[in-house]
């Protein structure tokens, strides 16, 4: 069972020398990676991402490490609490002497640590947040995201809604932080001056709220016939169940960070969410189309050996695997130089990088002026068993 402090050990204890000096000298042939993850708390459904990360770097070490260097992956439980994330990251940097951070999860959590990481020039890589602001390479030079922008995702839903129902009245449920607010910005990008004409009502919730039932009832009472829920898994499952219980039948869009079969659709009731629309950028482990896919077969073998007992219907494991795979490729490109400037340089030098669990046609690209590695998604619809893809892969929010 994962605890407050989960460390992927690599054998010999690390020397006490500063991370940059250790890397330059190659003293212990170890690269230290720090991570925070909500293994507990209101967003603990995302702990599957961390479990996949831990397993992946164990797999890397079993292959002999990266360029002969072992990986020490230190993952701490921050409970999706920004003050605790700050405490954990200072500990990782100042006590554990990590070389850099990878995959720290959550928009509010990453927002809390970005100033510290950037002022100390600590790479904060492939973070678990699609907030559009992480593309601001001038403000956050040492912080880079991984997944597509939430703002772009909301633009896609709004364009689709207007195409299917030009007279739609939209209700918006959003988490009251930069994650949820990005969806409002994306909707406004498309609606512009028509916002008040199209948007019937908005309602926010706090991630610590025990239920969002009252917000859903208020949104239904607005007369809206379309609903966009910018939610994390717990609230998403509650929203699906409440919409069904109210016999409300809006055109229903759900944020793609909250559509895992294992942690959302099954708890909500698999038949309750039939018809919900979302987006995907990586392969769904419940989609039979991938049964013979080499990338997903490798993922299933990985799960069996390195995350035994993990729920393979929980797509958060795929997300973690995909992010860790990308980090591994960056480490390979570093050669033997794991200094912070070189790790950042290689992170910003991805060109058409293929990832075995991304949807066909989606590749990763970065540069010193492109901090959005993945810019493409495909619409999907829940049929009661899996998420069925439809339409083409959409680049950069264009529909």
Short mmCIF file of N, CA and C in Angstrom, two decimals, residues 257-344:
data_model
loop_
_atom_site.label_atom_id
_atom_site.label_comp_id
_atom_site.label_asym_id
_atom_site.label_seq_id
_atom_site.Cartn_x
_atom_site.Cartn_y
_atom_site.Cartn_z
N UNK A 257 -10.51 14.68 -17.87
CA UNK A 257 -9.75 14.19 -16.71
C UNK A 257 -10.66 13.45 -15.74
N UNK A 258 -11.92 13.27 -16.11
CA UNK A 258 -12.88 12.63 -15.20
C UNK A 258 -13.79 11.67 -15.95
N UNK A 259 -13.19 10.81 -16.79
CA UNK A 259 -14.02 9.86 -17.54
C UNK A 259 -13.51 8.43 -17.43
N UNK A 260 -12.68 8.17 -16.43
CA UNK A 260 -12.19 6.80 -16.24
C UNK A 260 -13.36 5.86 -15.94
N UNK A 261 -13.36 4.72 -16.58
CA UNK A 261 -14.40 3.73 -16.31
C UNK A 261 -14.32 3.28 -14.86
N UNK A 262 -13.10 3.00 -14.40
CA UNK A 262 -12.94 2.47 -13.05
C UNK A 262 -13.27 3.44 -11.95
N UNK A 263 -12.89 4.72 -12.10
CA UNK A 263 -13.06 5.67 -10.99
C UNK A 263 -14.22 6.64 -11.16
N UNK A 264 -14.86 6.66 -12.34
CA UNK A 264 -15.97 7.59 -12.55
C UNK A 264 -17.22 6.88 -13.07
N UNK A 265 -17.13 6.25 -14.22
CA UNK A 265 -18.33 5.73 -14.86
C UNK A 265 -18.97 4.58 -14.07
N UNK A 266 -18.15 3.71 -13.52
CA UNK A 266 -18.70 2.60 -12.74
C UNK A 266 -19.32 3.09 -11.42
N UNK A 267 -18.64 3.96 -10.66
CA UNK A 267 -19.29 4.49 -9.46
C UNK A 267 -20.56 5.28 -9.76
N UNK A 268 -20.61 5.95 -10.92
CA UNK A 268 -21.80 6.73 -11.28
C UNK A 268 -22.94 5.84 -11.74
N UNK A 269 -22.62 4.62 -12.14
CA UNK A 269 -23.60 3.72 -12.75
C UNK A 269 -23.41 3.75 -14.25
N UNK A 270 -22.91 2.67 -14.81
CA UNK A 270 -22.48 2.70 -16.21
C UNK A 270 -23.60 3.06 -17.19
N UNK A 271 -24.83 2.74 -16.85
CA UNK A 271 -25.93 3.09 -17.76
C UNK A 271 -26.42 4.51 -17.54
N UNK A 272 -26.06 5.11 -16.42
CA UNK A 272 -26.54 6.46 -16.13
C UNK A 272 -25.89 7.51 -17.00
N UNK A 273 -24.71 7.19 -17.53
CA UNK A 273 -23.98 8.20 -18.30
C UNK A 273 -24.03 7.99 -19.80
N UNK A 274 -24.87 7.10 -20.28
CA UNK A 274 -24.92 6.83 -21.72
C UNK A 274 -25.20 8.11 -22.49
N UNK A 275 -24.38 8.37 -23.49
CA UNK A 275 -24.53 9.55 -24.33
C UNK A 275 -23.62 10.71 -23.97
N UNK A 276 -22.96 10.66 -22.80
CA UNK A 276 -22.05 11.74 -22.42
C UNK A 276 -20.92 11.86 -23.44
N UNK A 277 -20.53 13.08 -23.74
CA UNK A 277 -19.47 13.36 -24.71
C UNK A 277 -18.25 13.90 -23.98
N UNK A 278 -17.08 13.45 -24.40
CA UNK A 278 -15.83 13.96 -23.83
C UNK A 278 -14.77 13.93 -24.94
N UNK A 279 -13.52 14.00 -24.54
CA UNK A 279 -12.41 13.90 -25.50
C UNK A 279 -11.37 12.93 -24.96
N UNK A 280 -10.57 12.42 -25.86
CA UNK A 280 -9.46 11.53 -25.51
C UNK A 280 -8.22 11.96 -26.29
N UNK A 281 -7.06 11.78 -25.67
CA UNK A 281 -5.80 11.91 -26.41
C UNK A 281 -4.95 10.66 -26.25
N UNK A 282 -5.33 9.77 -25.33
CA UNK A 282 -4.65 8.50 -25.19
C UNK A 282 -5.66 7.36 -25.28
N UNK A 283 -5.16 6.16 -25.45
CA UNK A 283 -6.00 5.00 -25.72
C UNK A 283 -6.74 4.55 -24.45
N UNK A 284 -7.98 4.18 -24.64
CA UNK A 284 -8.84 3.74 -23.54
C UNK A 284 -8.65 2.24 -23.34
N UNK A 285 -8.26 1.81 -22.14
CA UNK A 285 -8.03 0.37 -21.92
C UNK A 285 -9.29 -0.47 -22.03
N UNK A 286 -10.48 0.16 -22.03
CA UNK A 286 -11.73 -0.60 -22.17
C UNK A 286 -12.21 -0.65 -23.62
N UNK A 287 -11.51 0.02 -24.52
CA UNK A 287 -11.91 0.05 -25.93
C UNK A 287 -11.39 -1.20 -26.63
N UNK A 288 -12.28 -2.08 -27.11
CA UNK A 288 -11.82 -3.33 -27.75
C UNK A 288 -10.98 -3.09 -29.01
N UNK A 289 -11.01 -1.88 -29.55
CA UNK A 289 -10.22 -1.58 -30.74
C UNK A 289 -8.72 -1.73 -30.48
N UNK A 290 -8.31 -1.68 -29.22
CA UNK A 290 -6.87 -1.73 -28.90
C UNK A 290 -6.40 -3.10 -28.43
N UNK A 291 -7.26 -4.11 -28.52
CA UNK A 291 -6.87 -5.42 -28.00
C UNK A 291 -5.62 -5.99 -28.65
N UNK A 292 -5.44 -5.72 -29.94
CA UNK A 292 -4.26 -6.23 -30.65
C UNK A 292 -3.21 -5.15 -30.87
N UNK A 293 -3.39 -4.02 -30.25
CA UNK A 293 -2.46 -2.90 -30.43
C UNK A 293 -1.17 -3.17 -29.65
N UNK A 294 0.00 -3.11 -30.29
CA UNK A 294 1.26 -3.42 -29.60
C UNK A 294 1.50 -2.52 -28.39
N UNK A 295 1.17 -1.24 -28.50
CA UNK A 295 1.39 -0.33 -27.39
C UNK A 295 0.55 -0.68 -26.18
N UNK A 296 -0.72 -1.02 -26.41
CA UNK A 296 -1.59 -1.37 -25.29
C UNK A 296 -1.31 -2.77 -24.77
N UNK A 297 -0.84 -3.65 -25.63
CA UNK A 297 -0.43 -4.97 -25.14
C UNK A 297 0.76 -4.83 -24.20
N UNK A 298 1.71 -3.97 -24.56
CA UNK A 298 2.85 -3.71 -23.68
C UNK A 298 2.40 -3.09 -22.37
N UNK A 299 1.42 -2.20 -22.44
CA UNK A 299 0.87 -1.59 -21.22
C UNK A 299 0.23 -2.64 -20.32
N UNK A 300 -0.55 -3.55 -20.90
CA UNK A 300 -1.21 -4.59 -20.11
C UNK A 300 -0.17 -5.50 -19.45
N UNK A 301 0.90 -5.83 -20.16
CA UNK A 301 1.97 -6.65 -19.59
C UNK A 301 2.66 -5.90 -18.45
N UNK A 302 2.87 -4.60 -18.66
CA UNK A 302 3.46 -3.76 -17.61
C UNK A 302 2.59 -3.78 -16.36
N UNK A 303 1.27 -3.60 -16.54
CA UNK A 303 0.37 -3.58 -15.40
C UNK A 303 0.41 -4.90 -14.63
N UNK A 304 0.43 -6.00 -15.35
CA UNK A 304 0.42 -7.31 -14.71
C UNK A 304 1.65 -7.52 -13.82
N UNK A 305 2.79 -6.98 -14.25
CA UNK A 305 4.03 -7.22 -13.51
C UNK A 305 4.33 -6.13 -12.49
N UNK A 306 4.08 -4.86 -12.85
CA UNK A 306 4.54 -3.76 -12.01
C UNK A 306 3.44 -3.06 -11.20
N UNK A 307 2.19 -3.27 -11.58
CA UNK A 307 1.07 -2.74 -10.78
C UNK A 307 0.06 -3.88 -10.59
N UNK A 308 0.49 -4.99 -10.00
CA UNK A 308 -0.42 -6.12 -9.85
C UNK A 308 -1.63 -5.75 -8.99
N UNK A 309 -2.79 -6.14 -9.45
CA UNK A 309 -4.00 -5.78 -8.73
C UNK A 309 -4.59 -4.46 -9.14
N UNK A 310 -3.87 -3.70 -9.99
CA UNK A 310 -4.40 -2.43 -10.47
C UNK A 310 -5.60 -2.64 -11.38
N UNK A 311 -6.58 -1.76 -11.29
CA UNK A 311 -7.80 -1.86 -12.09
C UNK A 311 -7.49 -1.41 -13.51
N UNK A 312 -7.43 -2.34 -14.45
CA UNK A 312 -7.04 -1.99 -15.81
C UNK A 312 -8.13 -1.21 -16.55
N UNK A 313 -9.31 -1.08 -15.96
CA UNK A 313 -10.33 -0.23 -16.57
C UNK A 313 -10.16 1.24 -16.15
N UNK A 314 -9.23 1.49 -15.25
CA UNK A 314 -8.97 2.85 -14.78
C UNK A 314 -7.95 3.49 -15.72
N UNK A 315 -8.42 4.39 -16.57
CA UNK A 315 -7.55 4.97 -17.59
C UNK A 315 -6.47 5.88 -17.01
N UNK A 316 -6.58 6.23 -15.72
CA UNK A 316 -5.53 7.04 -15.10
C UNK A 316 -4.19 6.30 -15.12
N UNK A 317 -4.22 4.98 -15.10
CA UNK A 317 -2.98 4.22 -15.22
C UNK A 317 -2.34 4.45 -16.58
N UNK A 318 -3.16 4.53 -17.62
CA UNK A 318 -2.62 4.78 -18.97
C UNK A 318 -2.01 6.17 -19.03
N UNK A 319 -2.68 7.14 -18.41
CA UNK A 319 -2.16 8.50 -18.39
C UNK A 319 -0.80 8.55 -17.70
N UNK A 320 -0.68 7.86 -16.55
CA UNK A 320 0.59 7.83 -15.85
C UNK A 320 1.68 7.14 -16.66
N UNK A 321 1.34 6.03 -17.26
CA UNK A 321 2.28 5.29 -18.09
C UNK A 321 2.78 6.15 -19.25
N UNK A 322 1.85 6.85 -19.91
CA UNK A 322 2.23 7.69 -21.04
C UNK A 322 3.14 8.83 -20.64
N UNK A 323 2.84 9.48 -19.51
CA UNK A 323 3.70 10.57 -19.05
C UNK A 323 5.08 10.08 -18.66
N UNK A 324 5.15 8.94 -17.98
CA UNK A 324 6.44 8.38 -17.56
C UNK A 324 7.25 7.93 -18.77
N UNK A 325 6.58 7.37 -19.77
CA UNK A 325 7.27 6.99 -21.01
C UNK A 325 7.94 8.21 -21.64
N UNK A 326 7.23 9.32 -21.66
CA UNK A 326 7.78 10.54 -22.24
C UNK A 326 8.98 11.02 -21.43
N UNK A 327 8.88 10.98 -20.10
CA UNK A 327 9.99 11.38 -19.25
C UNK A 327 11.21 10.49 -19.49
N UNK A 328 10.99 9.21 -19.67
CA UNK A 328 12.06 8.26 -19.95
C UNK A 328 12.79 8.62 -21.24
N UNK A 329 12.04 8.99 -22.26
CA UNK A 329 12.66 9.36 -23.54
C UNK A 329 13.49 10.63 -23.41
N UNK A 330 13.04 11.56 -22.57
CA UNK A 330 13.84 12.76 -22.33
C UNK A 330 15.14 12.39 -21.62
N UNK A 331 15.06 11.51 -20.63
CA UNK A 331 16.26 11.08 -19.91
C UNK A 331 17.25 10.39 -20.85
N UNK A 332 16.73 9.59 -21.77
CA UNK A 332 17.62 8.96 -22.75
C UNK A 332 18.35 10.00 -23.58
N UNK A 333 17.65 11.05 -23.94
CA UNK A 333 18.26 12.11 -24.75
C UNK A 333 19.29 12.91 -23.97
N UNK A 334 19.23 12.85 -22.64
CA UNK A 334 20.18 13.60 -21.82
C UNK A 334 21.59 13.00 -21.84
N UNK A 335 21.72 11.77 -22.34
CA UNK A 335 23.02 11.11 -22.31
C UNK A 335 23.42 10.85 -20.88
N UNK A 336 24.56 11.36 -20.47
CA UNK A 336 25.01 11.19 -19.08
C UNK A 336 24.92 12.49 -18.30
N UNK A 337 24.34 13.52 -18.92
CA UNK A 337 24.26 14.83 -18.28
C UNK A 337 22.84 15.10 -17.79
N UNK A 338 22.62 14.88 -16.48
CA UNK A 338 21.30 15.09 -15.89
C UNK A 338 21.25 16.40 -15.10
N UNK A 339 22.10 17.33 -15.47
CA UNK A 339 22.03 18.65 -14.84
C UNK A 339 20.70 19.29 -15.19
N UNK A 340 20.25 20.17 -14.33
CA UNK A 340 18.94 20.78 -14.55
C UNK A 340 18.84 21.52 -15.88
N UNK A 341 19.85 22.30 -16.28
CA UNK A 341 19.75 22.99 -17.58
C UNK A 341 19.63 22.01 -18.75
N UNK A 342 20.36 20.90 -18.70
CA UNK A 342 20.30 19.96 -19.82
C UNK A 342 19.00 19.18 -19.83
N UNK A 343 18.49 18.81 -18.65
CA UNK A 343 17.20 18.12 -18.60
C UNK A 343 16.11 19.03 -19.18
N UNK A 344 16.17 20.32 -18.84
CA UNK A 344 15.19 21.27 -19.38
C UNK A 344 15.38 21.42 -20.88
#
